XYZ file of C-alpha atoms in Angstrom:
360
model
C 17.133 -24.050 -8.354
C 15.504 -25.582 -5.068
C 15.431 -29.551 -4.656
C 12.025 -31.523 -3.102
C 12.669 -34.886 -1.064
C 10.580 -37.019 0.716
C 10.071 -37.243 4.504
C 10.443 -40.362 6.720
C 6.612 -38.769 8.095
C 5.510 -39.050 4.300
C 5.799 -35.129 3.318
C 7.481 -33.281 0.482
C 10.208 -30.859 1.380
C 10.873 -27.879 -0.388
C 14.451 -26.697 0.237
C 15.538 -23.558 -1.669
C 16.988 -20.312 -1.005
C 15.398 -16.870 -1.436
C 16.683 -13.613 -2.956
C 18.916 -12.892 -0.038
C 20.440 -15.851 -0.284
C 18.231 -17.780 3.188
C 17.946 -21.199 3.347
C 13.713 -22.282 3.219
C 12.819 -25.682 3.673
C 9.221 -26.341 3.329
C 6.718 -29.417 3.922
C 3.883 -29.789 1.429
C 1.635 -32.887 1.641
C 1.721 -32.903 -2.520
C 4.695 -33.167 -4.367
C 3.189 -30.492 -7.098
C 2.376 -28.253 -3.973
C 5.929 -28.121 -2.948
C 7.173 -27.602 -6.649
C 4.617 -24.571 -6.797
C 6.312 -23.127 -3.760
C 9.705 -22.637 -5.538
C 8.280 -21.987 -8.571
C 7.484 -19.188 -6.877
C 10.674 -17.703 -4.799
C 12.557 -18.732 -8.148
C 10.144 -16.104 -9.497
C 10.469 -13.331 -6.970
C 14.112 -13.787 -7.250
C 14.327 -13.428 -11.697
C 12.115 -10.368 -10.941
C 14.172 -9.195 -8.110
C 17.266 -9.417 -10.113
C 15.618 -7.315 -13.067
C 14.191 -4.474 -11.099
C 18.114 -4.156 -9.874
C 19.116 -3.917 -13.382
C 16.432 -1.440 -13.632
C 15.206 -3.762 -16.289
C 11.853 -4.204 -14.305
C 9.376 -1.934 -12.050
C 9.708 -3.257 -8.575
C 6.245 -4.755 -7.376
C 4.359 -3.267 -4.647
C 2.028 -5.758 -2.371
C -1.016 -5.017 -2.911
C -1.885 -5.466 1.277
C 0.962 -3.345 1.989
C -0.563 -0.427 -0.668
C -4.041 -0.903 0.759
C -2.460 -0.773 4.989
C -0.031 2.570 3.920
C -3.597 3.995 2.145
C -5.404 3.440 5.729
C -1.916 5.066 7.543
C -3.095 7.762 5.357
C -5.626 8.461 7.151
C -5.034 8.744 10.379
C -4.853 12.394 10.896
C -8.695 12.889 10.378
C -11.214 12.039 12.931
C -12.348 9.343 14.536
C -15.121 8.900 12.633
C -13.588 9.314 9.181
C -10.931 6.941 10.084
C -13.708 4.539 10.996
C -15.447 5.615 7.436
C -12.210 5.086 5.300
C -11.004 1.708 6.686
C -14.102 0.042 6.544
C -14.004 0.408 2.567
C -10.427 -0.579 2.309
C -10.771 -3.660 4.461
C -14.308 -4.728 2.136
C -11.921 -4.136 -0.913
C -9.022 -6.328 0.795
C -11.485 -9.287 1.161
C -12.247 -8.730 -2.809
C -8.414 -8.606 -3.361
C -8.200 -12.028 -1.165
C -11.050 -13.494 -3.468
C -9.452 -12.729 -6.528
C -6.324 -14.517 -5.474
C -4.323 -11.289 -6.065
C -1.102 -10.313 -4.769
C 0.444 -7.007 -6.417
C -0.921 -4.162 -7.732
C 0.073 -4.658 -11.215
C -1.947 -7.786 -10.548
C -5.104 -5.968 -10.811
C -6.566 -5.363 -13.934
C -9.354 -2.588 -15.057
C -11.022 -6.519 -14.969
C -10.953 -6.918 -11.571
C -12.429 -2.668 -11.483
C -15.524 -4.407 -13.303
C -16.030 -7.091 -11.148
C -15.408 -4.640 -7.865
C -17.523 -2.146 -9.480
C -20.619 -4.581 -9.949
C -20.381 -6.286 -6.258
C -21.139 -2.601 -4.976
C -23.960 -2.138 -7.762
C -25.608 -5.342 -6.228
C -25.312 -4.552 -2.660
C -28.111 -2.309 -3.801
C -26.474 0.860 -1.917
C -27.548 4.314 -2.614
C -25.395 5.582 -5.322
C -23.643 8.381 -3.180
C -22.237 5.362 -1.105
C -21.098 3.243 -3.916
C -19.600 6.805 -5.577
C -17.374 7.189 -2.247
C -16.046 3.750 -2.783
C -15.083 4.053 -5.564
C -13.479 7.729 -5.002
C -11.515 6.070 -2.146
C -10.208 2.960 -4.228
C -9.489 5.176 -7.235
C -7.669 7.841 -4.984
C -5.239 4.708 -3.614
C -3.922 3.784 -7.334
C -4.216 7.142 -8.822
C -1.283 7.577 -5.234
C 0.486 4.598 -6.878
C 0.600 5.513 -10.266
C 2.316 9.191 -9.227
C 4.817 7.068 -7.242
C 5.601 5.532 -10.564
C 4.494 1.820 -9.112
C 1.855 1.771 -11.747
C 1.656 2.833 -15.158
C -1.945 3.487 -15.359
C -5.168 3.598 -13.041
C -7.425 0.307 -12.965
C -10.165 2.301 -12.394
C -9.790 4.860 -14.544
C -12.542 3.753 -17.037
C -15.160 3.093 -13.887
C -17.454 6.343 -13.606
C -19.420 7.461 -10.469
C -22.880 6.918 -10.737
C -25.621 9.767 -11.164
C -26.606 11.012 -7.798
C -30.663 10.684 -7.492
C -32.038 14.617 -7.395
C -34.157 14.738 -4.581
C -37.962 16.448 -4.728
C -38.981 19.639 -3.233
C -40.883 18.060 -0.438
C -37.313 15.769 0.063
C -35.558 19.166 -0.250
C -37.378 20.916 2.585
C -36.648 17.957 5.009
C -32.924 18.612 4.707
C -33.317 22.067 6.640
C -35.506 24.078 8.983
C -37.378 26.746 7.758
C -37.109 30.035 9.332
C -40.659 29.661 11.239
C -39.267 26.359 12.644
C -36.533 28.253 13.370
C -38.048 30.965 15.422
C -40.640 27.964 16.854
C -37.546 25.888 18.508
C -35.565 28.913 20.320
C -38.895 30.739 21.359
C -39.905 27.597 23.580
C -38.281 27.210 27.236
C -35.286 25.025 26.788
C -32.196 25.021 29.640
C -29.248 26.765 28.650
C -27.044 24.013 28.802
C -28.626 23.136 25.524
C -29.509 26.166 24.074
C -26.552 27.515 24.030
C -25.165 24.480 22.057
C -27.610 24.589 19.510
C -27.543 27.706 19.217
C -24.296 27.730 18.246
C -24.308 25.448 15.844
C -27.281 27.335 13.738
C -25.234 30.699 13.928
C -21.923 29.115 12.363
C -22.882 25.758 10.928
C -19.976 24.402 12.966
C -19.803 20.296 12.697
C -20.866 18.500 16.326
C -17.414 17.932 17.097
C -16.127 20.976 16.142
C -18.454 22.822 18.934
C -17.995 20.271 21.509
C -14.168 20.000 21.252
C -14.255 24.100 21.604
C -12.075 25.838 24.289
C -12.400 28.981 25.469
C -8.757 29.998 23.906
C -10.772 28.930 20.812
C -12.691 32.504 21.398
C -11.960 35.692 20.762
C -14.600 38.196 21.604
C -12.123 40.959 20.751
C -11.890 40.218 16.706
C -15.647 38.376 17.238
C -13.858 35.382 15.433
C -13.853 31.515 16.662
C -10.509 29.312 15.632
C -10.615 26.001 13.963
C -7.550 24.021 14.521
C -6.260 20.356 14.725
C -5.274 20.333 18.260
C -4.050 18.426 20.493
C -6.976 15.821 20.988
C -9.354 17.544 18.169
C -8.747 16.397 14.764
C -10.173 19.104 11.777
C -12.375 16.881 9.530
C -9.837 18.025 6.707
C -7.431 21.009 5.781
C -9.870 23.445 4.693
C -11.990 22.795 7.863
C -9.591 25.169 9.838
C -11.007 28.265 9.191
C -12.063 31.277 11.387
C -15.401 31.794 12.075
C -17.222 35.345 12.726
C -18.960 35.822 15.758
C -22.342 37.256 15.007
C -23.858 39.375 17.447
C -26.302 36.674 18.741
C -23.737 34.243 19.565
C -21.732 37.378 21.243
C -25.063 37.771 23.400
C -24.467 34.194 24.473
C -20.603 33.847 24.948
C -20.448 37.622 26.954
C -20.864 37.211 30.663
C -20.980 33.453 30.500
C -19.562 32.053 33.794
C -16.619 30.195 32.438
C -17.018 26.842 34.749
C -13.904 24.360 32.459
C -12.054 24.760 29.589
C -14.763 23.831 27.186
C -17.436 26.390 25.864
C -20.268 24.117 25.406
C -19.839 21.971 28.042
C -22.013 18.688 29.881
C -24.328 19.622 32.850
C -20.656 17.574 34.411
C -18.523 19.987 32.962
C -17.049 17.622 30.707
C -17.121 17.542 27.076
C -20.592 17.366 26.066
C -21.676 14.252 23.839
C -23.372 14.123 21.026
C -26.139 11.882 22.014
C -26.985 13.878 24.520
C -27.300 17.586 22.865
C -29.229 14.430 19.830
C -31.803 13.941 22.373
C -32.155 17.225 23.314
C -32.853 18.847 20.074
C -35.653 15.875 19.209
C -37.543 16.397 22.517
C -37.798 20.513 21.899
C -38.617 20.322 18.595
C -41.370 18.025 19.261
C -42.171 20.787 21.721
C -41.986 23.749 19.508
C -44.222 21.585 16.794
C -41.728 20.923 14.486
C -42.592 17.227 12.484
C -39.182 17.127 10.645
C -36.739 14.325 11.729
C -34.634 16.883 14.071
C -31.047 16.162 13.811
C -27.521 18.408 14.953
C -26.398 17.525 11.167
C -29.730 19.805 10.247
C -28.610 22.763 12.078
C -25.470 22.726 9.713
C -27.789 22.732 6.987
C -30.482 25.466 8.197
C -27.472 27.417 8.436
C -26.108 27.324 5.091
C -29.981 27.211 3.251
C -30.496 30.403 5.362
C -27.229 32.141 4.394
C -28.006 31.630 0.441
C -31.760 33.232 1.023
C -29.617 36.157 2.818
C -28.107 36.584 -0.419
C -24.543 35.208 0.753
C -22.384 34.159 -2.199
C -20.783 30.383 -2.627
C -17.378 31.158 -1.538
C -18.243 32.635 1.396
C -20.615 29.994 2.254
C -17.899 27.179 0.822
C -15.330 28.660 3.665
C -17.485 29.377 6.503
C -18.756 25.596 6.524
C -14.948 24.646 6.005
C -15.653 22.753 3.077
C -12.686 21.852 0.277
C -12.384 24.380 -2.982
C -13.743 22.528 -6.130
C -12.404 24.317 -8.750
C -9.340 26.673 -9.414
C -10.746 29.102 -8.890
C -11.877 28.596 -5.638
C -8.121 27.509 -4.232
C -7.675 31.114 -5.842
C -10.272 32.773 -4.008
C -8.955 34.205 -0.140
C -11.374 34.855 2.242
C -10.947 37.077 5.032
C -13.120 35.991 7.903
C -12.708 39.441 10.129
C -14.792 41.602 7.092
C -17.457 38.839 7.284
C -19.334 39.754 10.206
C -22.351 41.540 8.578
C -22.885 38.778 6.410
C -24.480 36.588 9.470
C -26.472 39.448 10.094
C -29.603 37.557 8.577
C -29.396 34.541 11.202
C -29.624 37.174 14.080
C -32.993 38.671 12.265
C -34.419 35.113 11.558
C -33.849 34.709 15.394
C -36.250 37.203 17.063
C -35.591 35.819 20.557
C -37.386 36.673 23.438
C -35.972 37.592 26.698
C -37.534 34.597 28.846
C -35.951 32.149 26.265
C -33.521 30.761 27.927
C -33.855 29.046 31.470
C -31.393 27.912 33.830
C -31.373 24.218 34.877
C-alpha cells in the first residue's frame, strides 16, 4: 500500500509503486487528492493480478479502442478517412465528458445519452444513422475480440430514413432529355470526355481522375478498379471491372495519349474535381438544364437510366461497386466481360452529334 507525506513547499506526496513494481511519487495540493491517486494504481494492480489468474477480463482503454478503430481505417480514401475520424473524435469528447475510461465502463446508459446528443443536433437522420453504424461497428469489433461481453448499443435503433417526393426524386438524376441537352451543346473535350465518362460507367470522381491508361483495355472493352499505389478503392467491392460501351470506345480510340492519366487537366496533371464541378454547372446552365448539376449526379443518371433499360439489381449493385446486402448477393458472381450489351441503352439515350465535341 502507498504512503502520503507532506512537503517542506506545503504539498502531499503520493509515493507508491505500480503493477510492475516502479516507484511513483506524486504531489497533490489535497491530501484526499493524493489518497485518490493510489486508490487508484492499488486498483489497476488487484485487477491486474486477477486477469493473470484468468480470474478477470483484462480492460481495454477506451482511447486506445477508439485510436485502433480510426487505424482501421486508413486504407480507404482520403475523404472517408476524413468522414470516419471526425465521428470518432465527437464520440471521444462524449467519452471525456462522461469521465469514462474503459470500455466496460460504458453502459447501454451512456448509448442513451450519446444517442440523444445526436437527436438534438437536429441532423438529418441518415447522418445520425452513420454515427451510430460507426460507434456500434467499434464495440460489436470488441465484443468478437472477447473484450466485451455484450454491445452498448445494441438496443439503440437507426432512425427511419425520410422518403423523399417525386419532385425530390427527379432532382437526384438527369432525365434522358437533359441528358441528350448537355452533350449536344459545344463543350471542349477536355471536359467532355470526363463527363462523359462518368455517365457511361457511373464511376466515382476519383475513380476517373486517378485512371491510367494501364487501367484500359480496349481489347476485352473492360476498365480495372484497383487500390493502387496512390489510389485508394472507396471499399473492397469497389474493385470491379467495368465494360466499355461502345460510346466510351468512340472516345478512348485514337485519343492522343499526352501522360499517364486518361482524363487528364488542360496541364496534364490529374484533373481536380473542382474544376470538371465547375465545368459541368456552367454547360448545363447552357444546355437549359435548372437542376443543381453535380459529378455525384452523373453517378446517379447512370444507375436511374440502367433500371429504365431493364438492367437487374445485381448487375447494377456491381457495376457501381457497391457492397452485397444480403447472402445472396455475396453469392451472386458477376462476370463483367458478358456485360457489354447491357450499357447498350446509355449509347441510345446519347444520340450525339458529330460537331459535339470541340477542341480547346
Amino acid at each position: 500500500m502507498g504512503t502520503i507525506r507532506k512537503t517542506k513547499y506545503n504539498f502531499y506526496q503520493a509515493d507508491v509503486l505500480d503493477f510492475e513494481g516502479k516507484r511513483i511519487r506524486k504531489n497533490f495540493k489535497l491530501k484526499a487528492d493524493a489518497q485518490a491517486y493510489i486508490n487508484m494504481i492499488e486498483k489497476i494492480k488487484y485487477e491486474s493480478k486477477l486477469v493473470g489468474l484468468n480470474l478477470m477480463r483484462k480492460r481495454k482503454d477506451i482511447f486506445e479502442a477508439i485510436e485502433e478503430a480510426i487505424q482501421s481505417k486508413l486504407r480507404l480514401r482520403e475523404r472517408s478517412i476524413k468522414k470516419y475520424t471526425n465521428v470518432y473524435k465527437q464520440f471521444e469528447n462524449f467519452v471525456i465528458s462522461q469521465k469514462i475510461h474503459y470500455i466496460d465502463e460504458f453502459l447501454p446508459e451512456h448509448a442513451t445519452q450519446f444517442y440523444n446528443l445526436l437527436l438534438s443536433t437536429n441532423a438529418a437522420p441518415k447522418t445520425i444513422n452513420f454515427y451510430l453504424m460507426t460507434i456500434k461497428a467499434m464495440f460489436t469489433e470488441l465484443v468478437n475480440m472477447d473484450l466485451l461481453t455484450r454491445n452498448p448499443f445494441s438496443h439503440i435503433k437507426q432512425l427511419p430514413n425520410r422518403h423523399k417526393t417525386l419532385n425530390e426524386r427527379q432532382e437526384d438524376y438527369f432525365t434522358e432529355d437533359e441528358i441528350r441537352a448537355l452533350f449536344n451543346i459545344n463543350i471542349p473535350e477536355i471536359y467532355k470526355r470526363p463527363l462523359l465518362a462518368l455517365y457511361l460507367t457511373g464511376m466515382r470522381f476519383e475513380e476517373l481522375s486517378s485512371l491510367e491508361w494501364d487501367d484500359i483495355d480496349l481489347t476485352k472493352n473492360l476498365i480495372t478498379i484497383r487500390t493502387d499505389g496512390e489510389f485508394k478503392a472507396k471499399t473492397i467491392t469497389s474493385e470491379r471491372d467495368i465494360p466499355i460501351s461502345k460510346a466510351l470506345k468512340n472516345i478512348l480510340v485514337g485519343y492522343e495519349k499526352k501522360c499517364d492519366f486518361v482524363f487528364p487537366s488542360v496541364q496534364n496533371k490529374k484533373l481536380s474535381e473542382r474544376t470538371l464541378l465547375t465545368a459541368i454547372k456552367r454547360y448545363s446552365k447552357e444546355a437549359g438544364i435548372r437542376k443543381n448539376a453535380t459529378l455525384h449526379k452523373l453517378r446517379h443518371t447512370f444507375s436511374s437510366h440502367l433500371t429504365m433499360g431493364g438492367v437487374n439489381y445485381e448487375i447494377k449493385r456491381y457495376l457501381l461497386g457497391h457492397k452485397p446486402e444480403t447472402m445472396t448477393d455475396r453469392y451472386t458472381k458477376i462476370d463483367p466481360s458478358k456485360l457489354h450489351s447491357q450499357l447498350d441503352c446509355l449509347d441510345n439515350i446519347l444520340k450525339l452529334s458529330d460537331n459535339t465535341v470541340t477542341k480547346e
